[in-house]
Every structure is written in C-alpha cells, then in structure tokens.
Amino acid sequence: MLQLPHQPLQVAAVPSQRVPARQDEAGPWHAEAVCRRDEAGLFFAPSKEPTAARLAREEAAKRVCARCPVMTECREHALLQPEPYGVWGGLTAAERRVVLARRRRREVELKKAASTGRRIAAAG
C-alpha cells in the first residue's frame, strides 16, 4: 500500500444520486453491496487527491470489491450506465473505459464477420 503512515487517507462521500435503481425478484442488487455498509468513501476520489493516495485508495476499494457478492452486477451496471467516476465492480473509471473500448471493438468485429458471412452465403 502506498499510503504514507503520517498522512491519513482522505476519502470523499459517495454521491447519493449514483445509486442504481435496477431491481430483480430478490430486490435491488445494490442492497447486498459490501461498499454500502461501511467503506463507501473508498470508492470516490476527493478533490485534488495525490496520485499515491489515489492508487492506495483504489487498491483498498478493489479489495472490498473482491469480497462483494454482487461485484459482477455492480460492474455491469457501471459499464452500461456508464459510470464516469469511482471504483465500481472492482474497476476504476479508466479500467472501465478500456473494457468498453474492447467491447466496442469486439462488436465491430462480430458485425464485420457476420456481414462477410452473409455475402459469401449469397454468392455461393
């Protein structure tokens, strides 16, 4: 962990408007999220956070995510919204942008392959 021992880890409050509204038969998935219990401030950066503190906070948040029973649902929510800030489902905003870019490239590749397959089938 990169946090210096003489500096307390500063965290920001979780924005209340970011709480997702999706529900399934068992109730809202986010009601089971570990981060809602006691460590929510780890997931969002305070203003002007130094890089070392941000990295330490994000690693701590990811450790919480790793033991969360709804990590997958949280991650998919953040990717579908898309959530622009914070750690969601064990991924930072930058990591989510990479996942989304990969998904977009994969969709383009699949469409191109499907299109090529139709042309070959029509010609045959």
Coordinates of N, CA, C and O in Angstrom, one line a residue:
M1 N 0.8 -1.2 0.0 CA 0.0 0.0 0.0 C 0.9 1.2 0.0 O 1.9 1.3 0.7
L2 N 0.5 2.2 -0.8 CA 1.4 3.4 -1.0 C 1.1 4.5 0.0 O 1.8 5.5 0.0
Q3 N 0.1 4.4 0.9 CA -0.2 5.5 1.8 C 0.9 5.7 2.8 O 1.5 4.7 3.4
L4 N 1.3 6.9 3.0 CA 2.3 7.2 4.0 C 1.8 7.1 5.4 O 0.6 7.5 5.6
P5 N 2.5 6.6 6.3 CA 2.0 6.4 7.7 C 1.6 7.7 8.4 O 0.7 7.6 9.3
H6 N 2.2 8.8 8.1 CA 1.9 10.0 8.8 C 0.8 10.8 8.2 O 0.4 11.8 8.7
Q7 N 0.2 10.4 7.1 CA -0.9 11.1 6.4 C -2.1 10.2 6.4 O -2.1 9.1 5.9
P8 N -3.2 10.7 7.0 CA -4.4 9.9 7.0 C -5.0 9.8 5.6 O -4.9 10.7 4.8
L9 N -5.6 8.7 5.2 CA -6.2 8.5 3.9 C -7.5 9.3 3.9 O -8.4 9.2 4.7
Q10 N -7.6 10.3 3.0 CA -8.8 11.1 2.9 C -9.7 10.5 1.8 O -9.2 10.1 0.7
V11 N -11.0 10.5 2.1 CA -11.9 9.9 1.1 C -13.1 10.9 1.0 O -13.4 11.6 1.9
A12 N -13.8 10.8 -0.1 CA -14.9 11.6 -0.4 C -16.2 10.8 -0.1 O -16.2 9.6 -0.1
A13 N -17.3 11.5 0.1 CA -18.6 10.9 0.3 C -19.1 10.3 -1.0 O -18.8 10.9 -2.1
V14 N -19.9 9.3 -1.0 CA -20.4 8.7 -2.2 C -21.6 9.5 -2.6 O -22.5 9.8 -1.8
P15 N -21.7 10.0 -3.9 CA -22.8 10.8 -4.3 C -24.1 10.0 -4.3 O -24.1 8.9 -4.8
S16 N -25.1 10.5 -3.6 CA -26.3 9.7 -3.5 C -27.1 9.5 -4.8 O -27.8 8.5 -5.0
Q17 N -26.9 10.4 -5.7 CA -27.6 10.3 -7.0 C -27.1 9.2 -7.9 O -27.7 8.8 -8.9
R18 N -26.0 8.6 -7.5 CA -25.4 7.5 -8.3 C -25.9 6.1 -7.9 O -25.5 5.1 -8.5
V19 N -26.8 6.0 -7.0 CA -27.4 4.7 -6.6 C -28.2 4.2 -7.7 O -29.2 4.8 -8.1
P20 N -27.9 3.0 -8.2 CA -28.7 2.5 -9.3 C -30.1 2.0 -8.9 O -30.3 1.7 -7.7
A21 N -31.0 2.0 -9.8 CA -32.4 1.8 -9.5 C -32.9 0.4 -9.9 O -34.0 0.0 -9.7
R22 N -32.0 -0.4 -10.6 CA -32.5 -1.7 -11.1 C -32.8 -2.6 -10.0 O -32.2 -2.6 -8.9
Q23 N -33.8 -3.5 -10.2 CA -34.2 -4.5 -9.2 C -34.5 -5.8 -9.9 O -34.8 -5.8 -11.1
D24 N -34.3 -6.9 -9.2 CA -34.7 -8.2 -9.7 C -35.7 -8.8 -8.6 O -36.2 -8.0 -7.8
E25 N -36.0 -10.0 -8.8 CA -37.0 -10.7 -7.9 C -36.6 -10.6 -6.4 O -37.5 -10.5 -5.5
A26 N -35.3 -10.6 -6.1 CA -34.9 -10.6 -4.7 C -34.7 -9.2 -4.2 O -34.3 -9.0 -3.1
G27 N -35.0 -8.2 -5.0 CA -34.8 -6.8 -4.5 C -33.6 -6.2 -5.3 O -33.0 -6.8 -6.2
P28 N -33.3 -4.9 -5.0 CA -32.2 -4.3 -5.7 C -30.9 -4.9 -5.4 O -30.5 -5.2 -4.2
W29 N -30.1 -5.2 -6.4 CA -28.8 -5.9 -6.2 C -27.9 -5.1 -5.3 O -27.1 -5.6 -4.6
H30 N -28.0 -3.7 -5.4 CA -27.0 -2.9 -4.7 C -27.3 -2.9 -3.2 O -26.4 -2.5 -2.4
A31 N -28.4 -3.5 -2.7 CA -28.7 -3.6 -1.3 C -27.7 -4.6 -0.7 O -27.4 -4.5 0.5
E32 N -27.2 -5.5 -1.5 CA -26.2 -6.5 -1.0 C -24.8 -6.1 -1.1 O -23.9 -6.8 -0.7
A33 N -24.5 -4.9 -1.7 CA -23.2 -4.5 -1.9 C -22.4 -4.2 -0.6 O -22.9 -3.6 0.3
V34 N -21.2 -4.8 -0.5 CA -20.4 -4.6 0.7 C -20.1 -3.1 0.9 O -20.0 -2.6 2.0
C35 N -19.8 -2.4 -0.2 CA -19.5 -1.0 -0.1 C -20.5 -0.1 0.5 O -20.2 1.0 1.1
R36 N -21.8 -0.5 0.6 CA -22.8 0.3 1.2 C -22.8 0.2 2.7 O -23.5 0.9 3.3
R37 N -22.1 -0.8 3.2 CA -22.1 -1.0 4.7 C -21.2 0.0 5.4 O -21.7 0.7 6.4
D38 N -20.0 0.1 5.0 CA -19.1 0.9 5.9 C -17.9 1.6 5.2 O -17.2 2.3 5.8
E39 N -17.7 1.3 4.0 CA -16.4 1.7 3.3 C -16.7 2.5 2.1 O -15.8 2.6 1.2
A40 N -17.8 3.1 1.9 CA -18.2 3.8 0.7 C -17.3 4.9 0.2 O -17.1 5.1 -1.0
G41 N -16.7 5.6 1.2 CA -15.8 6.7 0.8 C -14.5 6.2 0.1 O -13.9 7.1 -0.6
L42 N -14.2 5.0 0.1 CA -13.0 4.5 -0.6 C -13.2 4.5 -2.1 O -12.3 4.5 -2.9
F43 N -14.5 4.6 -2.6 CA -14.8 4.3 -4.0 C -14.8 5.6 -4.8 O -14.9 5.5 -6.0
F44 N -14.7 6.7 -4.2 CA -14.8 8.0 -5.0 C -13.7 8.9 -4.5 O -13.4 9.1 -3.3
A45 N -13.0 9.6 -5.4 CA -11.8 10.4 -5.1 C -12.2 11.7 -4.5 O -13.1 12.4 -5.0
P46 N -11.5 12.2 -3.5 CA -11.7 13.5 -3.0 C -11.0 14.5 -4.0 O -10.2 14.0 -4.8
S47 N -11.4 15.7 -4.0 CA -10.8 16.7 -5.0 C -9.3 16.8 -4.6 O -8.9 16.7 -3.5
K48 N -8.5 17.0 -5.7 CA -7.0 17.2 -5.5 C -6.3 16.1 -4.8 O -5.4 16.3 -4.0
E49 N -6.7 14.9 -5.0 CA -6.1 13.7 -4.4 C -4.8 13.4 -5.0 O -4.7 13.3 -6.2
P50 N -3.7 13.3 -4.2 CA -2.4 13.0 -4.8 C -2.4 11.6 -5.4 O -3.2 10.7 -5.0
T51 N -1.6 11.4 -6.4 CA -1.6 10.1 -7.1 C -1.3 8.9 -6.2 O -2.0 7.9 -6.3
A52 N -0.4 9.0 -5.3 CA -0.1 7.9 -4.4 C -1.3 7.6 -3.6 O -1.6 6.4 -3.4
A53 N -1.9 8.6 -3.1 CA -3.1 8.4 -2.2 C -4.3 7.8 -3.0 O -5.0 6.9 -2.6
R54 N -4.4 8.2 -4.3 CA -5.5 7.7 -5.2 C -5.2 6.2 -5.4 O -6.1 5.4 -5.3
L55 N -4.0 5.8 -5.8 CA -3.7 4.4 -6.0 C -3.9 3.6 -4.8 O -4.5 2.5 -4.9
A56 N -3.5 4.0 -3.6 CA -3.7 3.3 -2.4 C -5.2 3.1 -2.1 O -5.7 2.0 -1.8
R57 N -6.0 4.2 -2.3 CA -7.4 4.2 -2.1 C -8.1 3.2 -3.1 O -9.0 2.4 -2.7
E58 N -7.7 3.3 -4.3 CA -8.3 2.4 -5.3 C -8.0 0.9 -5.1 O -8.9 0.1 -5.2
E59 N -6.8 0.6 -4.6 CA -6.4 -0.8 -4.3 C -7.3 -1.2 -3.1 O -7.7 -2.4 -3.1
A60 N -7.5 -0.4 -2.1 CA -8.3 -0.7 -1.0 C -9.7 -1.0 -1.4 O -10.4 -1.9 -0.9
A61 N -10.2 -0.2 -2.3 CA -11.6 -0.3 -2.8 C -11.7 -1.6 -3.6 O -12.7 -2.4 -3.4
K62 N -10.7 -2.0 -4.3 CA -10.8 -3.2 -5.1 C -10.7 -4.4 -4.2 O -11.3 -5.5 -4.5
R63 N -10.1 -4.3 -3.1 CA -10.1 -5.4 -2.1 C -11.5 -5.6 -1.5 O -11.9 -6.8 -1.3
V64 N -12.2 -4.5 -1.3 CA -13.6 -4.6 -0.8 C -14.4 -5.3 -1.9 O -15.2 -6.2 -1.6
C65 N -14.2 -4.8 -3.2 CA -15.0 -5.4 -4.3 C -14.8 -6.9 -4.4 O -15.7 -7.7 -4.7
A66 N -13.5 -7.4 -4.2 CA -13.2 -8.8 -4.3 C -14.0 -9.7 -3.4 O -14.2 -10.8 -3.7
R67 N -14.5 -9.1 -2.3 CA -15.3 -10.0 -1.4 C -16.8 -9.7 -1.5 O -17.5 -10.1 -0.6
C68 N -17.2 -8.9 -2.5 CA -18.6 -8.5 -2.6 C -19.4 -9.5 -3.4 O -19.0 -9.9 -4.4
P69 N -20.6 -9.9 -2.9 CA -21.4 -10.9 -3.5 C -22.0 -10.4 -4.8 O -22.5 -11.2 -5.6
V70 N -22.1 -9.1 -5.0 CA -22.7 -8.5 -6.2 C -21.7 -7.8 -7.1 O -22.1 -6.9 -7.8
M71 N -20.5 -8.2 -7.0 CA -19.4 -7.5 -7.8 C -19.8 -7.5 -9.3 O -19.6 -6.5 -10.0
T72 N -20.2 -8.6 -9.8 CA -20.5 -8.7 -11.3 C -21.6 -7.8 -11.7 O -21.6 -7.1 -12.7
E73 N -22.7 -7.7 -10.9 CA -23.8 -6.9 -11.2 C -23.4 -5.4 -11.1 O -23.8 -4.6 -11.9
C74 N -22.6 -5.1 -10.1 CA -22.1 -3.7 -10.0 C -21.3 -3.3 -11.2 O -21.4 -2.2 -11.7
R75 N -20.4 -4.2 -11.6 CA -19.5 -3.9 -12.7 C -20.4 -3.7 -14.0 O -20.1 -2.7 -14.7
E76 N -21.3 -4.6 -14.2 CA -22.1 -4.4 -15.4 C -23.0 -3.1 -15.4 O -23.2 -2.5 -16.4
H77 N -23.5 -2.8 -14.2 CA -24.2 -1.5 -14.0 C -23.3 -0.4 -14.5 O -23.7 0.5 -15.2
A78 N -22.1 -0.3 -14.0 CA -21.1 0.8 -14.2 C -20.8 0.8 -15.7 O -20.6 1.9 -16.3
L79 N -20.7 -0.3 -16.4 CA -20.4 -0.4 -17.8 C -21.6 0.0 -18.6 O -21.4 0.7 -19.7
L80 N -22.8 -0.3 -18.2 CA -24.0 0.0 -19.0 C -24.4 1.5 -18.8 O -25.0 2.0 -19.7
Q81 N -24.1 2.1 -17.7 CA -24.6 3.5 -17.5 C -24.0 4.5 -18.4 O -24.7 5.3 -18.9
P82 N -22.8 4.6 -18.7 CA -21.6 4.2 -18.0 C -21.3 5.2 -16.8 O -21.6 6.4 -16.9
E83 N -20.8 4.7 -15.7 CA -20.5 5.5 -14.6 C -19.1 6.2 -14.8 O -18.1 5.5 -15.1
P84 N -19.0 7.5 -14.7 CA -17.8 8.2 -15.1 C -16.8 8.3 -14.0 O -15.6 8.6 -14.2
Y85 N -17.2 8.0 -12.7 CA -16.3 8.2 -11.6 C -16.3 7.0 -10.7 O -17.3 6.3 -10.6
G86 N -15.3 6.9 -9.9 CA -15.2 5.9 -8.8 C -14.9 4.5 -9.2 O -14.7 4.2 -10.4
V87 N -14.7 3.6 -8.2 CA -14.5 2.2 -8.4 C -15.8 1.5 -8.3 O -16.5 1.7 -7.3
W88 N -16.2 0.8 -9.4 CA -17.4 0.0 -9.4 C -17.1 -1.4 -9.9 O -16.4 -1.6 -10.8
G89 N -17.5 -2.4 -9.2 CA -17.3 -3.8 -9.6 C -15.8 -4.1 -9.7 O -15.4 -4.9 -10.5
G90 N -15.0 -3.5 -8.9 CA -13.6 -3.8 -8.9 C -12.8 -3.1 -10.0 O -11.6 -3.4 -10.2
L91 N -13.4 -2.2 -10.8 CA -12.7 -1.5 -11.8 C -12.8 0.0 -11.6 O -13.8 0.6 -11.2
T92 N -11.7 0.7 -11.9 CA -11.7 2.2 -11.9 C -12.3 2.7 -13.1 O -12.6 1.9 -14.1
A93 N -12.6 4.0 -13.2 CA -13.2 4.6 -14.4 C -12.3 4.4 -15.6 O -12.8 4.0 -16.7
A94 N -11.0 4.5 -15.4 CA -10.1 4.2 -16.6 C -10.1 2.8 -17.0 O -10.1 2.5 -18.2
E95 N -10.2 1.9 -16.1 CA -10.3 0.4 -16.4 C -11.6 0.1 -17.1 O -11.6 -0.7 -18.1
R96 N -12.6 0.8 -16.7 CA -13.9 0.6 -17.4 C -13.9 1.1 -18.8 O -14.5 0.5 -19.7
R97 N -13.2 2.2 -19.0 CA -13.1 2.8 -20.4 C -12.4 1.8 -21.3 O -12.8 1.6 -22.4
V98 N -11.4 1.1 -20.8 CA -10.7 0.1 -21.6 C -11.6 -1.1 -21.9 O -11.7 -1.6 -23.0
V99 N -12.4 -1.6 -20.9 CA -13.3 -2.7 -21.1 C -14.4 -2.3 -22.2 O -14.7 -3.0 -23.1
L100 N -14.9 -1.0 -22.1 CA -15.9 -0.6 -23.0 C -15.3 -0.5 -24.4 O -16.0 -0.9 -25.4
A101 N -14.1 0.0 -24.5 CA -13.4 0.1 -25.9 C -13.2 -1.3 -26.5 O -13.5 -1.5 -27.7
R102 N -12.8 -2.3 -25.6 CA -12.7 -3.7 -26.1 C -14.0 -4.2 -26.6 O -14.1 -4.9 -27.6
R103 N -15.1 -4.0 -25.8 CA -16.4 -4.5 -26.2 C -16.8 -3.9 -27.5 O -17.4 -4.6 -28.3
R104 N -16.6 -2.6 -27.7 CA -17.0 -1.9 -28.9 C -16.2 -2.5 -30.1 O -16.8 -2.8 -31.2
R105 N -14.9 -2.7 -29.9 CA -14.1 -3.3 -31.0 C -14.6 -4.7 -31.3 O -14.7 -5.1 -32.5
R106 N -14.9 -5.5 -30.3 CA -15.4 -6.9 -30.5 C -16.8 -6.8 -31.2 O -17.0 -7.7 -32.1
E107 N -17.7 -5.9 -30.9 CA -18.9 -5.8 -31.6 C -18.7 -5.5 -33.1 O -19.4 -6.0 -33.9
V108 N -17.8 -4.6 -33.4 CA -17.5 -4.2 -34.8 C -17.0 -5.4 -35.5 O -17.4 -5.7 -36.6
E109 N -16.1 -6.2 -34.8 CA -15.5 -7.4 -35.5 C -16.6 -8.4 -35.8 O -16.6 -9.0 -36.8
L110 N -17.5 -8.6 -34.8 CA -18.6 -9.6 -35.0 C -19.5 -9.1 -36.1 O -20.0 -10.0 -36.9
K111 N -19.8 -7.9 -36.2 CA -20.7 -7.4 -37.2 C -20.0 -7.5 -38.6 O -20.7 -7.9 -39.6
K112 N -18.7 -7.2 -38.6 CA -18.0 -7.4 -39.9 C -18.0 -8.8 -40.3 O -18.2 -9.2 -41.5
A113 N -17.7 -9.7 -39.4 CA -17.7 -11.2 -39.7 C -19.1 -11.6 -40.1 O -19.2 -12.4 -41.1
A114 N -20.1 -11.2 -39.5 CA -21.5 -11.6 -39.9 C -21.8 -11.1 -41.3 O -22.4 -11.8 -42.1
S115 N -21.4 -9.8 -41.6 CA -21.6 -9.2 -42.9 C -20.9 -10.0 -44.0 O -21.4 -10.3 -45.0
T116 N -19.6 -10.3 -43.7 CA -18.8 -11.1 -44.7 C -19.4 -12.5 -44.9 O -19.5 -12.9 -46.0
G117 N -19.9 -13.1 -43.8 CA -20.5 -14.4 -43.9 C -21.8 -14.4 -44.8 O -22.1 -15.3 -45.6
R118 N -22.6 -13.3 -44.7 CA -23.8 -13.2 -45.5 C -23.5 -13.0 -47.0 O -24.1 -13.6 -47.8
R119 N -22.4 -12.2 -47.2 CA -22.0 -12.0 -48.6 C -21.5 -13.3 -49.3 O -21.8 -13.6 -50.4
I120 N -20.8 -14.1 -48.5 CA -20.2 -15.3 -49.0 C -21.4 -16.3 -49.2 O -21.5 -17.0 -50.3
A121 N -22.4 -16.4 -48.3 CA -23.5 -17.3 -48.5 C -24.4 -16.9 -49.7 O -24.9 -17.7 -50.4
A122 N -24.5 -15.6 -49.9 CA -25.3 -15.1 -51.0 C -24.7 -15.4 -52.4 O -25.3 -15.6 -53.3
A123 N -23.4 -15.3 -52.4 CA -22.6 -15.6 -53.6 C -22.6 -17.0 -54.0 O -22.4 -17.4 -55.1
G124 N -22.7 -17.9 -52.9 CA -22.5 -19.4 -53.1 C -23.7 -20.0 -53.6 O -24.2 -20.4 -54.5

